[in-house]
Short mmCIF file of C-alpha atoms in Angstrom, two decimals:
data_model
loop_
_atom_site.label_atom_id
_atom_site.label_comp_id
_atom_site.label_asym_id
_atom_site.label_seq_id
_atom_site.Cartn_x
_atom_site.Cartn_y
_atom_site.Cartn_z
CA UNK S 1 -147.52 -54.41 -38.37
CA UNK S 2 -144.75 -56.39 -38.67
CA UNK S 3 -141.91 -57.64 -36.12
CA UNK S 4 -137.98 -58.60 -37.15
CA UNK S 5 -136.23 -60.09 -33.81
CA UNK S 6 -132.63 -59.92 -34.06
CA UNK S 7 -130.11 -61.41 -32.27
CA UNK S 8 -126.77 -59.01 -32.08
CA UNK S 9 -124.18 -61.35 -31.84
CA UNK S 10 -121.37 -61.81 -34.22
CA UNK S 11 -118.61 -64.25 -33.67
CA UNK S 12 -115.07 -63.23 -34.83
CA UNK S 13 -113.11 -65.12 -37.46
CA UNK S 14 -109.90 -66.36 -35.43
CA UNK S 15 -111.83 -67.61 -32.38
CA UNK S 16 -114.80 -70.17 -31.23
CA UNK S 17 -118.25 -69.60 -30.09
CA UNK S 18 -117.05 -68.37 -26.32
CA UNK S 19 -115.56 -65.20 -28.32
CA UNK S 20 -118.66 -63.65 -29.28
CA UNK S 21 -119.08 -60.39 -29.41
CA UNK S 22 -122.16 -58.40 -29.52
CA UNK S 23 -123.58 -55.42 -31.44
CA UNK S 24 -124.09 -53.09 -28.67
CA UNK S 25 -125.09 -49.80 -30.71
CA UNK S 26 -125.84 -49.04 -34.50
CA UNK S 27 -125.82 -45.41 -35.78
CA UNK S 28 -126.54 -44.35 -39.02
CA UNK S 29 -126.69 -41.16 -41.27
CA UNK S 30 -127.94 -40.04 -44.74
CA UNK S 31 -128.71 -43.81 -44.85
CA UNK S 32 -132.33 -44.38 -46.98
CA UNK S 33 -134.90 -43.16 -44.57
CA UNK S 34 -132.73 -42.01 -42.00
CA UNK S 35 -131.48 -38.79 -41.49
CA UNK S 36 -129.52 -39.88 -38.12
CA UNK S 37 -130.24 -42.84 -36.05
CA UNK S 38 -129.07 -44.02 -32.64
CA UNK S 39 -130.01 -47.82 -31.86
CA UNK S 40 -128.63 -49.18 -28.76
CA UNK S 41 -128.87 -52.78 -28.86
CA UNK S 42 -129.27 -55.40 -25.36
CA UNK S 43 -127.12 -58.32 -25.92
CA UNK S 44 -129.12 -60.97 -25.74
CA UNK S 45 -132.30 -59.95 -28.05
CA UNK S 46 -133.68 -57.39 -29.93
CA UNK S 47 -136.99 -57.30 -31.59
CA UNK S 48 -138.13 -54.44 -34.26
CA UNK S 49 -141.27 -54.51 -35.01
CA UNK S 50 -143.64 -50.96 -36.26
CA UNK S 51 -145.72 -50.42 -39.14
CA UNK S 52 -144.31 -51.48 -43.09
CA UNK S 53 -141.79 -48.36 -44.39
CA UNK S 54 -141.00 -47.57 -40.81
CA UNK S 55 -137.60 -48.92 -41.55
CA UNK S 56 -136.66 -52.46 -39.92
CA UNK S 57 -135.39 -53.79 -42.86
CA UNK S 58 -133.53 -50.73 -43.86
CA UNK S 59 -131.65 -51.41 -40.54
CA UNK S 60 -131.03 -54.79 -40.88
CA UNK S 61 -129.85 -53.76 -44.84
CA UNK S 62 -127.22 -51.38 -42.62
CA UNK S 63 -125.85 -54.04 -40.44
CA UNK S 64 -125.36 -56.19 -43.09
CA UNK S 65 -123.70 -53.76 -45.14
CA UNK S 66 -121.23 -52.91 -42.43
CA UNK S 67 -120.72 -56.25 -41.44
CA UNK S 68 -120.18 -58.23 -44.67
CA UNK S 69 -117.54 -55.20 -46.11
CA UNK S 70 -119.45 -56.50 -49.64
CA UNK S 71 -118.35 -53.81 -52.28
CA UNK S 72 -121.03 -55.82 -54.97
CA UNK S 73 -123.49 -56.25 -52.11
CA UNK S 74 -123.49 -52.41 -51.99
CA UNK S 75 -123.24 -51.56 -56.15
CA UNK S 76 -126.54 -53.84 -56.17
CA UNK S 77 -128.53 -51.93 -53.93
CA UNK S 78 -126.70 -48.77 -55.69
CA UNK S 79 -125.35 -45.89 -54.03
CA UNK S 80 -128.14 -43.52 -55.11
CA UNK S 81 -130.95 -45.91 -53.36
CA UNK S 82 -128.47 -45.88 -49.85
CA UNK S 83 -128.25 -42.18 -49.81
CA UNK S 84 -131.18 -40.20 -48.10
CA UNK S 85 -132.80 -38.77 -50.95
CA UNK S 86 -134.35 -35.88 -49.29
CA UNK S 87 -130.20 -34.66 -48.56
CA UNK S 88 -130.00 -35.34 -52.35
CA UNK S 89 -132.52 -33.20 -53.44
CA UNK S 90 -131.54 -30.41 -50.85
CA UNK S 91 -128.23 -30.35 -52.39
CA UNK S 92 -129.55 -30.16 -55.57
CA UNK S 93 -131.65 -27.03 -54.84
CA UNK S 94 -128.56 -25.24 -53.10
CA UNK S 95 -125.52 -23.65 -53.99
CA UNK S 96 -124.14 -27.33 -55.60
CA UNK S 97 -120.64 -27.25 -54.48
CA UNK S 98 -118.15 -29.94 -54.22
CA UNK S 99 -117.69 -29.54 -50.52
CA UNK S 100 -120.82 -29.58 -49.59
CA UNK S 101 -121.76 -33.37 -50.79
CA UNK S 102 -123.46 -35.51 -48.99
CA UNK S 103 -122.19 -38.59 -47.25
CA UNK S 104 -123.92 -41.19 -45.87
CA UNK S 105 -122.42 -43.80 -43.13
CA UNK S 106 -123.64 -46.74 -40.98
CA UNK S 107 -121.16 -47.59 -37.68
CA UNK S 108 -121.50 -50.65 -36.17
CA UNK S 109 -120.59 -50.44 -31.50
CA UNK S 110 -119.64 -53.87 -30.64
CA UNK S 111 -119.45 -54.98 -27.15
CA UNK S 112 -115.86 -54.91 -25.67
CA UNK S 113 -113.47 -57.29 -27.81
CA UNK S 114 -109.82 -58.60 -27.88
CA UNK S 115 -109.14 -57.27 -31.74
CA UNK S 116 -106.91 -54.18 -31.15
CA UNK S 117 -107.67 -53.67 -34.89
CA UNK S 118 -111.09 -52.84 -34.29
CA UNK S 119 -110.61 -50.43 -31.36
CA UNK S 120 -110.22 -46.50 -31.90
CA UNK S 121 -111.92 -43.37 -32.01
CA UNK S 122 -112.73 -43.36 -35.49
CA UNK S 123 -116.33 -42.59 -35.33
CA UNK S 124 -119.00 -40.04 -35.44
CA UNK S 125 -119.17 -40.05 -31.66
CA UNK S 126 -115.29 -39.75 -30.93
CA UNK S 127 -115.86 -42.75 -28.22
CA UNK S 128 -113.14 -45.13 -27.62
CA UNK S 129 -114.68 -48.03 -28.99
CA UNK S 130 -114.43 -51.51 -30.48
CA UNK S 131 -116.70 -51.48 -34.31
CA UNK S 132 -116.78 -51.08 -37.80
CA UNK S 133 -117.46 -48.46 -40.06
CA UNK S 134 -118.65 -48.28 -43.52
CA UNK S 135 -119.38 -45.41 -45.75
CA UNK S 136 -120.18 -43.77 -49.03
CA UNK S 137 -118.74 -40.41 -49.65
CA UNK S 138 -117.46 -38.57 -52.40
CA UNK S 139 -113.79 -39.17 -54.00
CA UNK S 140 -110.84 -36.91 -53.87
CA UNK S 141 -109.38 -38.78 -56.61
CA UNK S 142 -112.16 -37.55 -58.77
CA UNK S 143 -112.39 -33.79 -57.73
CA UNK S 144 -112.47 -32.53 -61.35
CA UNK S 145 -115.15 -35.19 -62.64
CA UNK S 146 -117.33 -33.88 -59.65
CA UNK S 147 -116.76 -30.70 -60.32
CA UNK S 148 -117.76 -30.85 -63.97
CA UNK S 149 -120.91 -33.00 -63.06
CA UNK S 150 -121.83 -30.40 -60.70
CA UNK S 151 -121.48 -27.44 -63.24
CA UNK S 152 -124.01 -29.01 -65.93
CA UNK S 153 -127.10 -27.55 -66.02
CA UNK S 154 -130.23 -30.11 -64.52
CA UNK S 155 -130.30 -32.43 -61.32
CA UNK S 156 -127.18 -34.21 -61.95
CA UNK S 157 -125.62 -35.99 -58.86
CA UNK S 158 -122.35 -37.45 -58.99
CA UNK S 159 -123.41 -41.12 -57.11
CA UNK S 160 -120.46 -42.59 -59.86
CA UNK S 161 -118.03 -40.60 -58.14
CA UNK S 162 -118.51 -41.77 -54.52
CA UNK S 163 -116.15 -44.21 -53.28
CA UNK S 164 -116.81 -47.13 -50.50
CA UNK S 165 -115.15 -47.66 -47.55
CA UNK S 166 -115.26 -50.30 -44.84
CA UNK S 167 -112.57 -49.31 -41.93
CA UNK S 168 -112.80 -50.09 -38.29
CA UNK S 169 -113.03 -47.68 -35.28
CA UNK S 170 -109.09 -47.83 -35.31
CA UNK S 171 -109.28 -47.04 -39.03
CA UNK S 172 -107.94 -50.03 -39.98
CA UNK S 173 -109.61 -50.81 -44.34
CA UNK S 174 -111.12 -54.12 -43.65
CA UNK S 175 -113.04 -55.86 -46.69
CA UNK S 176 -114.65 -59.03 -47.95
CA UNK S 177 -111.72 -60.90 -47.70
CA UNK S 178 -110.26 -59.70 -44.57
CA UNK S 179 -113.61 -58.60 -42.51
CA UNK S 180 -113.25 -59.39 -38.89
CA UNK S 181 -116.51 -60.52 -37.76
CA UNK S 182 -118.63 -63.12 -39.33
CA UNK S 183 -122.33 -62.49 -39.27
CA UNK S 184 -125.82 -64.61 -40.92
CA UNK S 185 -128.66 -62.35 -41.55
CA UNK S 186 -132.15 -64.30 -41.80
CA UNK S 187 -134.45 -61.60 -43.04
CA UNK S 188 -137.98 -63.15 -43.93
#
């Protein structure tokens, strides 16, 4: 068994250490392992630990995602290793139609802020909330390629057509360059 502690807090850009803010809740779906996941976080320290390929690290992988708006960070892992295969492969065996693709999404619940920017509704739970939100889903810009991919005969799964998005609960785009929080994972 192994154990990952985690501490939750990030610290925004524009403002000093007594600004922190704190992860308060992480949800995630159609992320690796995950079908859906709820974590609610205490603010001071968390501690994951469970048996290898119960998923610790996948979480962490999550956060980090979310938090670091990396569009390279998530080509490297690749879109097809982030996405749940067993949501793959049951799209695969149904009726393969564009609007029924999977997405897959991480949110990130921070503890009450002073960043207007980050505070909305725009997230799976419909709370008024300050967080981030980061996503893979398919791209209506490429409606036709998907279509075509999805008419070819064999597993084919349009992963190329997917686009990335990093947008706060107020759905505000917020990216490498202009991400609000700044976070250091230590995974080990």
């Amino acid at each position: 068994m192994k154990t990952v502690a985690a501490s939750p807090s990030v610290v925004p850009f524009d403002a000093g250490t007594e600004a922190r803010v704190c992860i308060r809740r992480v949800v995630l779906s159609n992320f690796m392992k995950f079908d859906t996941l709820q974590l609610d976080f205490d603010p001071d320290l968390n501690i994951f630990a469970g048996d290898n390929e119960a998923g610790k690290s996948t979480v962490l992988l999550a956060i980090d995602l979310a938090l670091s708006a990396s569009r390279s960070k998530v080509e490297t892992v690749g879109i097809e290793s982030l996405m749940r295969k067993s949501v793959v492969e049951s799209f695969l065996a149904g009726r393969k139609k564009a609007e029924d693709l999977p997405a897959l999404f991480v949110e990130i619940y921070l503890s009450n802020g002073h960043d207007d920017n980050l505070h909305g509704r725009c997230n799976s739970l419909h709370e008024n909330a300050f967080g981030l939100r980061f996503s893979c889903e398919p791209s209506d810009d490429y409606a036709q390629e998907i279509k075509q991919v999805l008419a070819e005969d064999g597993g084919n799964f349009p992963f190329e057509f997917y686009s990335v998005k990093f947008a706060t609960f107020a759905g505000t785009p917020y990216g490498t360059h202009s991400r609000p929080l700044r976070h250091l994972l230590i995974h080990g």
